[in-house]
Amino acid sequence: MDNLKELSSVKTFGGWQKRFSHPSAVLDCDMQFSVFVPPQAEQGHPLPVLYWLSGLTCTDENFSTKAGAQRLAAELGIMLVMPDTSPRGEGVADAPDGAYDLGLGAGFYVNATQAPWQRHYQMYDYVSTELPALLNANFKLGKAAIAGHSMGGHGALILALRHPQRYTSVSAFAPIVNPMDCPWGQKALSAYLGEDRNQWQQYDACHLLASQSHFSLPMLVDQGLADNFLDTQKLSRPLQLVCQQQGIEAQFRYHQGYDHSYYFIASLIDDHLRFHAQHLSLTE
Amino acid sequence: MDNLKELSSVKTFGGWQKRFSHPSAVLDCDMQFSVFVPPQAEQGHPLPVLYWLSGLTCTDENFSTKAGAQRLAAELGIMLVMPDTSPRGEGVADAPDGAYDLGLGAGFYVNATQAPWQRHYQMYDYVSTELPALLNANFKLGKAAIAGHSMGGHGALILALRHPQRYTSVSAFAPIVNPMDCPWGQKALSAYLGEDRNQWQQYDACHLLASQSHFSLPMLVDQGLADNFLDTQKLSRPLQLVCQQQGIEAQFRYHQGYDHSYYFIASLIDDHLRFHAQHLSLTE
């Protein structure tokens, strides 16, 4: 496989959980990512793909080990792709105080313009362009959908809002929808992009959606009501408000008692897989 | 709750994933364990229980985060109980070289008789007696079944073989079935029990089963054929041979391509839950 080094391959649910490393030109470092290849790959048809973007502190492995998504993905024949959440490796800048919400594990899916970040922190281009090209060169892939959790929900939403033609559908668990106006987002955006808030707008789902009334990509958002970050980090609700204001149809669901953890994701991942499967096949 | 301190409680699949700590008299230290309480607990009926015993290096959390068992347990109304794999805490002996297969994380579900282990390493009594009593004092529980993986599959089998009246059924993934005759088992048994092999027999599933022809507890064993430990650590197969010799019915299944990991467990845990559910209800 071009530029891909297979690090592991483990059978699960009749398919294969695999981990690869590759040199990333965009990020100027070696990267790892995980995929689940469903059993239907053996039939030789193009596989529909769901990109999963993880949240703060995660690597490519949190979703693959904790979400339990492979069971239904194997049944539906969906390939899962799980990128890492930041550039990695020696020489890659990190938060000077080792904070969990900046630097390693906290790329925020933006293209950094500020020192010391701009050399490696180009996660927007990596996830939107370089990684899909690499995958398409190495696997026989069909249409793509995108989903994510928290910071990764933010990533999924901004990618879908800026490139609706690339995805059949978008979904998110507890997404940061208004990073311009919450502590996690402001810390990351000011570090990576500088203090000019005009530069932040291209990475703010609420801002992006407020500027378009014709956005018609199917959208599903699940939010736990026992999520400690719900109000402080501007999860889910502000985006629903913009949808209502813009007359944009989207499904927002709120769940009593559920928190921000993978136990919440695991409980509802099947709904997201079925949601995307419906649109992945309708549009093929 | 008597002697139980709730460390966390997270909603998942309509039920609750909880973690408790408690002082263990048998182990002479504080212990932690995890449970999944299914939504049916609210109805007030006694809940059938599945004890899950984990393998080397695990804590009470590996199964709860990686196996994906809560989804079907919530549907079937089964409570899951996940003990730790050894005593823990300051003053608890560990392997002098920090080896993964002796001491912390490697209690092997035996009652140690040798120094320095005998003070805390009484996992057989803890899992077979103290923990069930504690749970019955704090939850409304019905019948119990038992399952486990690798070292925990060994634990599940010896407990079921020695106390068939306590369980409706037993199942295992890649269990160590003949610890007297493999490196993991010999290392642990000689350290915890000394060099008198007569003392080892009470903890060897093959030996225990060979000495009884009337064992009739339903038994299911799943084994991956790409498991690196299959032959060297005497997994599954020697027990199947004893079953055949003794005319004991049991279901042994071998799976092409599957390894020793939680990806294997996750792929087949639903079958184990349905297997136990059938027997938990048949015998109530």
XYZ file of C-alpha atoms in Angstrom:
568
model
C 0.000 0.000 0.000
C 1.308 3.437 -0.952
C 3.025 5.069 1.971
C 0.989 3.040 4.432
C 2.627 0.837 7.032
C 0.278 -1.621 8.712
C 1.012 -1.665 12.445
C -1.650 -4.167 13.460
C -4.585 -6.102 12.079
C -7.042 -7.777 14.433
C -10.137 -9.684 13.439
C -13.372 -8.456 14.969
C -16.997 -9.023 14.044
C -15.890 -10.820 10.889
C -13.965 -7.745 9.698
C -10.577 -6.286 10.527
C -9.533 -3.577 12.944
C -6.324 -2.151 11.526
C -3.840 0.503 12.516
C -1.553 2.241 10.060
C 1.245 4.776 10.163
C 2.209 7.034 7.298
C 4.285 10.145 6.636
C 1.990 13.173 6.447
C 3.206 15.932 4.157
C 0.545 18.330 5.414
C 1.429 17.797 9.079
C 5.163 17.328 8.459
C 5.329 14.293 10.762
C 4.448 10.606 10.872
C 0.826 9.931 11.760
C -1.154 6.920 12.892
C -4.782 6.188 12.189
C -7.160 3.268 12.699
C -9.752 1.766 10.420
C -12.364 -0.932 10.682
C -12.688 -2.828 7.424
C -16.045 -4.617 7.378
C -16.389 -8.161 6.032
C -18.119 -6.820 2.912
C -14.695 -5.596 1.703
C -14.148 -9.111 0.369
C -16.956 -8.617 -2.143
C -14.897 -5.989 -3.954
C -17.558 -3.279 -4.127
C -16.729 0.258 -3.020
C -17.220 0.587 0.729
C -19.153 3.494 2.204
C -17.017 5.260 4.810
C -17.736 6.943 8.099
C -15.024 9.301 9.320
C -14.959 9.575 13.104
C -13.268 12.565 14.723
C -12.411 12.165 18.398
C -12.325 14.664 21.222
C -9.681 16.227 23.435
C -6.969 13.877 24.772
C -7.978 11.063 22.403
C -5.864 9.192 19.874
C -7.106 7.071 16.978
C -7.751 4.246 19.452
C -10.378 5.558 21.896
C -13.289 5.139 19.533
C -12.095 1.789 18.211
C -11.758 0.233 21.674
C -14.667 1.887 23.530
C -17.558 2.798 21.246
C -18.610 -0.675 20.161
C -19.261 0.603 16.630
C -17.755 -2.353 14.784
C -20.676 -4.674 15.519
C -23.213 -2.733 13.493
C -20.655 -1.371 11.012
C -19.883 -5.000 10.145
C -23.557 -5.680 9.611
C -24.150 -2.557 7.535
C -20.897 -2.839 5.590
C -19.516 0.542 6.592
C -15.792 1.219 6.804
C -14.831 3.277 9.862
C -11.888 5.673 9.719
C -10.442 7.096 12.926
C -7.717 9.749 12.615
C -5.614 10.987 15.495
C -6.547 14.329 17.102
C -3.292 16.230 16.526
C 0.141 15.906 14.945
C 2.498 13.756 17.015
C 6.135 13.024 17.543
C 9.407 14.589 18.532
C 9.635 18.232 17.597
C 5.866 18.727 17.501
C 4.949 21.674 19.736
C 2.863 21.027 22.833
C 1.281 23.232 25.474
C 4.141 24.485 27.687
C 2.247 23.438 30.819
C 1.183 20.099 29.340
C -2.475 21.201 29.376
C -4.877 18.648 27.928
C -6.755 21.228 25.877
C -3.952 22.664 23.744
C -1.265 21.054 21.612
C -0.939 17.259 21.547
C -4.355 15.592 21.508
C -6.021 18.958 20.959
C -5.535 19.962 17.333
C -9.087 21.302 17.084
C -9.208 20.457 13.369
C -7.856 23.868 12.290
C -4.911 25.033 10.161
C -2.688 26.925 12.586
C -1.148 30.195 11.440
C 0.754 31.128 14.597
C 4.112 30.057 16.017
C 5.009 27.556 17.342
C 2.000 25.695 15.980
C 1.858 26.451 12.283
C 4.510 23.968 11.168
C 2.640 20.817 12.237
C -0.880 21.787 13.350
C -2.681 21.651 9.988
C -5.360 19.200 11.063
C -8.087 20.764 8.928
C -6.220 20.017 5.705
C -5.119 16.640 7.005
C -8.602 15.407 7.842
C -10.434 17.084 4.983
C -7.973 16.385 2.167
C -4.754 14.449 2.753
C -6.171 11.526 4.708
C -9.173 10.927 2.403
C -6.820 11.003 -0.622
C -4.525 8.486 1.057
C -7.446 6.215 1.880
C -8.916 6.429 -1.591
C -5.543 5.484 -3.031
C -5.368 2.385 -0.853
C -8.945 1.179 -0.448
C -11.918 0.911 -2.771
C -14.203 3.480 -1.200
C -17.648 4.804 -1.956
C -19.445 7.780 -0.435
C -18.384 9.275 2.876
C -20.155 10.495 5.983
C -18.643 12.202 9.002
C -19.230 12.133 12.752
C -17.449 13.039 15.946
C -17.503 13.697 19.672
C -16.965 16.968 21.534
C -13.940 18.650 19.835
C -14.421 15.987 17.142
C -18.109 16.866 16.846
C -16.947 20.412 16.186
C -14.553 19.054 13.571
C -17.239 16.970 11.862
C -19.651 19.898 11.746
C -17.213 22.436 10.314
C -16.003 19.984 7.676
C -19.577 19.179 6.669
C -20.587 22.837 6.660
C -17.631 23.877 4.512
C -17.651 20.864 2.185
C -21.247 19.600 2.056
C -20.585 18.006 -1.327
C -18.009 15.641 0.195
C -20.330 14.012 2.720
C -23.737 12.408 2.600
C -24.534 13.256 6.228
C -23.048 14.554 9.470
C -23.637 13.595 13.088
C -22.169 14.521 16.432
C -22.158 13.605 20.102
C -21.956 16.617 22.434
C -20.230 18.808 19.843
C -18.546 22.132 20.656
C -20.667 24.206 18.293
C -19.576 27.728 19.164
C -15.845 27.576 19.932
C -15.520 31.365 19.480
C -17.555 31.763 22.629
C -16.380 29.074 25.073
C -13.164 28.481 27.074
C -11.918 25.422 25.175
C -12.463 27.071 21.815
C -11.098 30.481 22.710
C -7.936 29.007 24.165
C -7.290 26.870 21.081
C -8.321 29.391 18.436
C -6.325 32.251 19.944
C -3.232 30.052 20.205
C -3.475 28.489 16.751
C -4.927 31.458 14.818
C -4.019 34.564 16.819
C -6.289 37.203 18.268
C -8.076 38.267 15.067
C -11.523 36.789 15.632
C -12.345 37.108 11.938
C -9.954 34.230 11.412
C -11.869 32.112 13.912
C -15.186 32.262 12.081
C -14.255 29.638 9.457
C -13.973 27.125 12.314
C -17.146 27.952 14.225
C -20.167 25.802 13.358
C -22.675 28.373 14.598
C -21.063 31.119 12.557
C -20.807 28.940 9.451
C -24.405 27.825 9.673
C -25.713 31.328 10.380
C -24.262 32.466 7.069
C -26.139 29.903 4.964
C -29.820 29.146 4.685
C -29.491 26.461 2.029
C -27.524 23.885 4.054
C -29.383 20.653 3.484
C -27.010 17.910 4.593
C -28.814 15.507 6.951
C -27.641 16.273 10.501
C -28.088 14.364 13.774
C -26.838 15.656 17.135
C -27.083 13.745 20.429
C -26.478 15.503 23.720
C -26.453 14.194 27.273
C -28.166 16.395 29.827
C -25.827 15.272 32.629
C -22.857 16.422 30.557
C -20.676 18.625 32.795
C -19.582 20.691 29.795
C -23.020 21.301 28.296
C -23.388 24.979 29.131
C -19.838 26.138 29.786
C -18.401 24.785 26.533
C -21.384 25.653 24.332
C -22.346 22.139 23.325
C -25.177 21.395 20.870
C -27.816 23.927 21.952
C -26.505 27.104 20.279
C -26.378 25.252 16.964
C -29.949 24.107 17.330
C -30.936 27.727 17.853
C -29.181 28.765 14.643
C -30.871 25.926 12.772
C -34.236 27.169 13.981
C -33.409 30.758 13.048
C -32.239 29.737 9.577
C -35.081 27.312 8.972
C -32.612 24.455 8.572
C -33.853 20.964 9.365
C -31.727 18.973 11.775
C -32.317 16.393 14.453
C -31.205 17.408 17.967
C -31.842 14.883 20.725
C -31.290 15.466 24.442
C -30.850 12.537 26.816
C -31.627 12.679 30.516
C -28.866 11.359 32.767
C -26.167 10.847 30.120
C -22.740 12.440 30.513
C -19.829 13.313 28.192
C -18.138 9.891 28.221
C -17.800 6.981 25.836
C -20.582 5.255 27.806
C -22.869 7.867 26.257
C -21.414 7.372 22.777
C -21.654 3.578 23.010
C -25.302 3.844 24.037
C -26.266 5.707 20.868
C -23.647 4.888 18.245
C -25.980 2.400 16.567
C -28.462 5.191 15.853
C -25.709 7.206 14.197
C -24.555 4.277 12.086
C -28.099 3.605 10.911
C -28.616 7.312 10.223
C -25.514 7.480 8.042
C -26.190 4.120 6.385
C -29.537 5.405 5.220
C -27.951 8.436 3.566
C -24.857 6.649 2.300
C -27.015 4.260 0.333
C -29.701 6.745 -0.723
C -27.119 8.884 -2.436
C -25.161 6.133 -4.130
C -25.027 0.764 51.297
C -23.151 -1.420 53.759
C -19.414 -0.882 53.462
C -19.770 0.191 49.844
C -18.509 3.551 48.639
C -19.772 4.567 45.217
C -16.890 6.049 43.227
C -18.784 6.760 40.022
C -22.142 6.207 38.370
C -22.548 6.731 34.629
C -25.692 6.172 32.627
C -25.342 3.792 29.694
C -27.921 1.893 27.622
C -30.619 3.047 30.001
C -28.861 1.458 32.998
C -25.954 2.491 35.191
C -22.283 1.652 35.040
C -21.035 1.996 38.628
C -17.735 1.646 40.409
C -17.443 0.929 44.117
C -14.693 0.602 46.677
C -14.955 -1.396 49.889
C -12.728 -2.797 52.604
C -12.130 -6.496 51.980
C -11.620 -8.580 55.120
C -10.531 -11.584 53.084
C -7.914 -9.655 51.120
C -6.966 -7.335 53.980
C -7.039 -4.262 51.741
C -9.465 -1.890 50.029
C -10.818 -3.188 46.755
C -12.630 -1.686 43.794
C -15.133 -3.394 41.546
C -17.485 -2.357 38.759
C -21.069 -3.299 38.056
C -23.566 -2.636 35.323
C -27.057 -2.253 36.741
C -29.586 -2.798 33.962
C -32.679 -0.612 33.635
C -34.849 -3.497 34.892
C -33.490 -2.824 38.403
C -36.186 -0.158 38.692
C -38.873 -2.827 38.569
C -37.726 -4.204 41.916
C -37.467 -7.861 40.915
C -34.321 -9.823 41.747
C -31.737 -9.321 39.003
C -29.900 -12.265 37.483
C -26.144 -11.698 37.714
C -23.216 -12.499 35.491
C -19.827 -12.422 37.212
C -17.025 -11.565 34.799
C -13.447 -12.468 35.733
C -10.755 -10.651 33.774
C -7.326 -11.744 32.629
C -3.732 -10.830 33.423
C -2.972 -7.091 33.780
C -6.662 -6.154 33.867
C -8.539 -4.201 36.502
C -12.309 -4.064 36.992
C -12.499 -1.584 34.116
C -11.207 -3.413 31.033
C -14.342 -5.411 30.464
C -16.663 -2.517 31.252
C -15.003 -0.170 28.751
C -14.043 -2.579 25.963
C -16.368 -5.560 25.713
C -19.579 -3.787 24.751
C -21.594 -6.118 26.994
C -23.906 -3.479 28.455
C -26.009 -3.147 25.305
C -27.409 -6.663 25.428
C -27.231 -6.941 29.234
C -29.582 -3.933 29.346
C -31.946 -5.648 26.962
C -31.862 -8.982 28.798
C -31.949 -7.443 32.276
C -28.705 -8.993 33.494
C -26.531 -7.323 36.120
C -22.815 -7.522 35.316
C -20.260 -7.731 38.128
C -16.592 -7.120 37.375
C -14.085 -7.700 40.197
C -10.450 -6.660 40.087
C -7.839 -9.326 39.294
C -5.729 -9.090 42.458
C -5.506 -7.323 45.796
C -4.261 -3.739 45.462
C -2.727 -0.950 47.459
C 0.292 -0.026 49.483
C 1.831 -2.963 51.276
C 0.399 -5.522 48.839
C 3.224 -7.703 47.538
C 4.100 -7.548 43.854
C 6.505 -9.430 41.614
C 10.008 -8.150 42.472
C 10.767 -7.564 38.783
C 7.346 -5.997 38.102
C 6.402 -8.924 35.867
C 2.871 -8.715 34.439
C 2.109 -12.356 35.201
C 2.677 -12.442 38.966
C 1.460 -10.265 41.803
C -0.602 -7.154 41.038
C -3.078 -7.824 38.227
C -2.270 -11.542 38.365
C -4.002 -13.044 41.402
C -4.961 -16.179 39.470
C -8.073 -16.618 41.630
C -6.290 -18.764 44.214
C -5.799 -18.582 47.991
C -2.072 -18.095 48.472
C -0.318 -20.065 51.199
C 3.234 -18.831 50.643
C 5.083 -15.679 51.754
C 4.958 -12.873 50.790
C 1.633 -13.529 49.071
C -0.545 -15.215 51.655
C -1.581 -12.092 53.566
C -3.469 -10.427 50.676
C -3.671 -12.891 47.783
C -6.884 -14.724 48.731
C -8.716 -14.081 45.481
C -10.495 -17.432 45.438
C -12.336 -16.683 48.666
C -12.882 -13.081 47.639
C -14.534 -13.883 44.324
C -16.365 -17.028 45.423
C -17.649 -15.844 48.802
C -16.926 -12.349 50.093
C -17.872 -10.368 47.015
C -21.130 -12.258 46.313
C -22.154 -11.797 49.964
C -21.419 -8.087 49.752
C -23.435 -7.771 46.554
C -26.364 -9.731 47.912
C -26.426 -7.466 50.948
C -26.598 -4.380 48.752
C -28.582 -5.392 45.668
C -31.643 -7.511 45.092
C -30.102 -10.371 43.175
C -31.367 -13.583 41.665
C -29.405 -16.473 40.216
C -25.789 -16.113 39.164
C -23.713 -17.214 36.206
C -19.976 -16.819 35.704
C -17.671 -16.075 32.786
C -14.163 -14.856 32.155
C -11.229 -14.391 29.816
C -7.824 -16.107 29.850
C -6.725 -16.130 33.532
C -10.312 -15.088 34.267
C -11.640 -17.940 32.154
C -9.553 -20.224 34.368
C -11.108 -18.519 37.407
C -14.643 -18.919 36.090
C -14.111 -22.589 35.301
C -12.581 -23.556 38.653
C -15.289 -21.708 40.567
C -18.014 -23.396 38.536
C -16.364 -26.802 38.846
C -15.963 -26.510 42.613
C -19.321 -24.845 43.315
C -21.704 -25.939 40.561
C -24.660 -25.261 42.841
C -23.826 -21.539 42.958
C -24.029 -20.934 39.213
C -26.519 -21.666 36.477
C -23.862 -21.780 33.762
C -20.235 -21.034 32.988
C -18.531 -19.632 29.919
C -15.043 -18.574 28.958
C -13.018 -16.882 26.275
C -9.593 -18.421 25.682
C -9.362 -19.843 29.206
C -6.176 -21.226 30.748
C -7.545 -24.700 31.424
C -4.455 -26.560 32.574
C -2.377 -24.087 34.619
C -0.377 -26.954 36.195
C 1.128 -27.582 32.791
C 1.814 -24.155 31.247
C 4.275 -21.306 31.957
C 1.747 -18.746 33.252
C 0.121 -21.250 35.568
C 3.293 -22.876 36.843
C 4.843 -19.516 37.667
C 1.782 -18.351 39.588
C 0.938 -21.616 41.324
C 4.483 -22.262 42.492
C 4.762 -18.721 43.867
C 1.363 -18.608 45.559
C 1.087 -22.265 46.651
C 4.655 -23.591 46.824
C 6.182 -26.532 45.022
C 3.775 -29.268 46.201
C 1.819 -29.929 43.029
C -0.908 -31.679 45.000
C -1.885 -28.217 46.205
C -2.206 -26.983 42.641
C -4.836 -29.501 41.601
C -7.738 -27.679 43.248
C -7.087 -24.778 40.863
C -6.687 -26.699 37.617
C -9.837 -27.011 35.503
C -8.617 -30.085 33.653
C -7.756 -31.855 36.879
C -11.034 -30.877 38.534
C -13.104 -32.013 35.580
C -11.167 -35.275 35.166
C -12.176 -36.227 38.686
C -15.922 -35.908 38.105
C -18.187 -37.532 35.550
C -21.419 -35.963 36.779
C -20.627 -32.309 36.071
C -23.672 -31.013 34.255
C -23.433 -27.230 34.402
C -23.958 -25.760 30.917
C -20.554 -24.690 29.588
C -19.562 -22.583 26.589
C -15.952 -21.925 25.575
C -14.871 -19.687 22.675
C -11.320 -19.792 21.391
C -9.592 -17.778 18.673
C -7.320 -19.769 16.384
C -4.974 -16.785 15.839
C -4.449 -16.540 19.603
C -0.693 -16.392 20.224
C -1.113 -18.195 23.549
C -3.313 -21.039 22.330
C -0.794 -23.876 22.542
C 1.877 -22.550 24.890
C -0.522 -21.571 27.686
C -2.850 -24.555 27.335
C -5.969 -22.670 26.345
C -9.333 -24.384 25.805
C -8.304 -27.565 23.947
C -7.075 -29.731 26.843
C -10.374 -29.148 28.635
C -12.341 -30.193 25.589
C -10.348 -33.416 25.570
C -11.203 -34.087 29.225
C -14.878 -33.380 28.507
C -14.796 -35.935 25.717
C -13.040 -38.495 27.899
C -15.504 -37.980 30.739
C -18.568 -37.913 28.524
C -19.386 -34.409 29.691
C -21.359 -32.191 27.345
C -19.904 -28.777 26.669
C -19.774 -26.396 23.754
C -16.280 -25.565 22.457
C -16.096 -23.210 19.492
C -12.929 -22.319 17.552
C -12.778 -19.167 15.465
C -10.481 -18.699 12.502
C -8.463 -15.477 12.572
C -9.393 -14.260 16.065
C -6.718 -13.423 18.607
C -6.540 -13.075 22.401
C -7.746 -9.450 22.623
C -10.917 -7.665 23.635
C -11.759 -7.380 19.925
C -12.331 -11.132 20.094
C -14.394 -10.880 23.273
C -16.498 -8.016 21.915
C -17.241 -10.022 18.770
C -18.796 -12.889 20.727
C -19.938 -11.494 24.067
C -23.549 -11.361 22.876
C -23.539 -15.125 22.389
C -22.331 -15.568 25.975
C -24.965 -13.238 27.371
C -27.725 -15.074 25.518
C -26.308 -18.408 26.625
C -26.355 -17.376 30.275
C -29.725 -15.617 29.984
C -31.271 -18.846 28.797
C -29.982 -20.748 31.818
C -30.520 -17.953 34.330
C -34.200 -17.913 33.468
C -34.661 -21.658 32.992
C -33.508 -22.325 36.502
C -35.398 -19.565 38.270
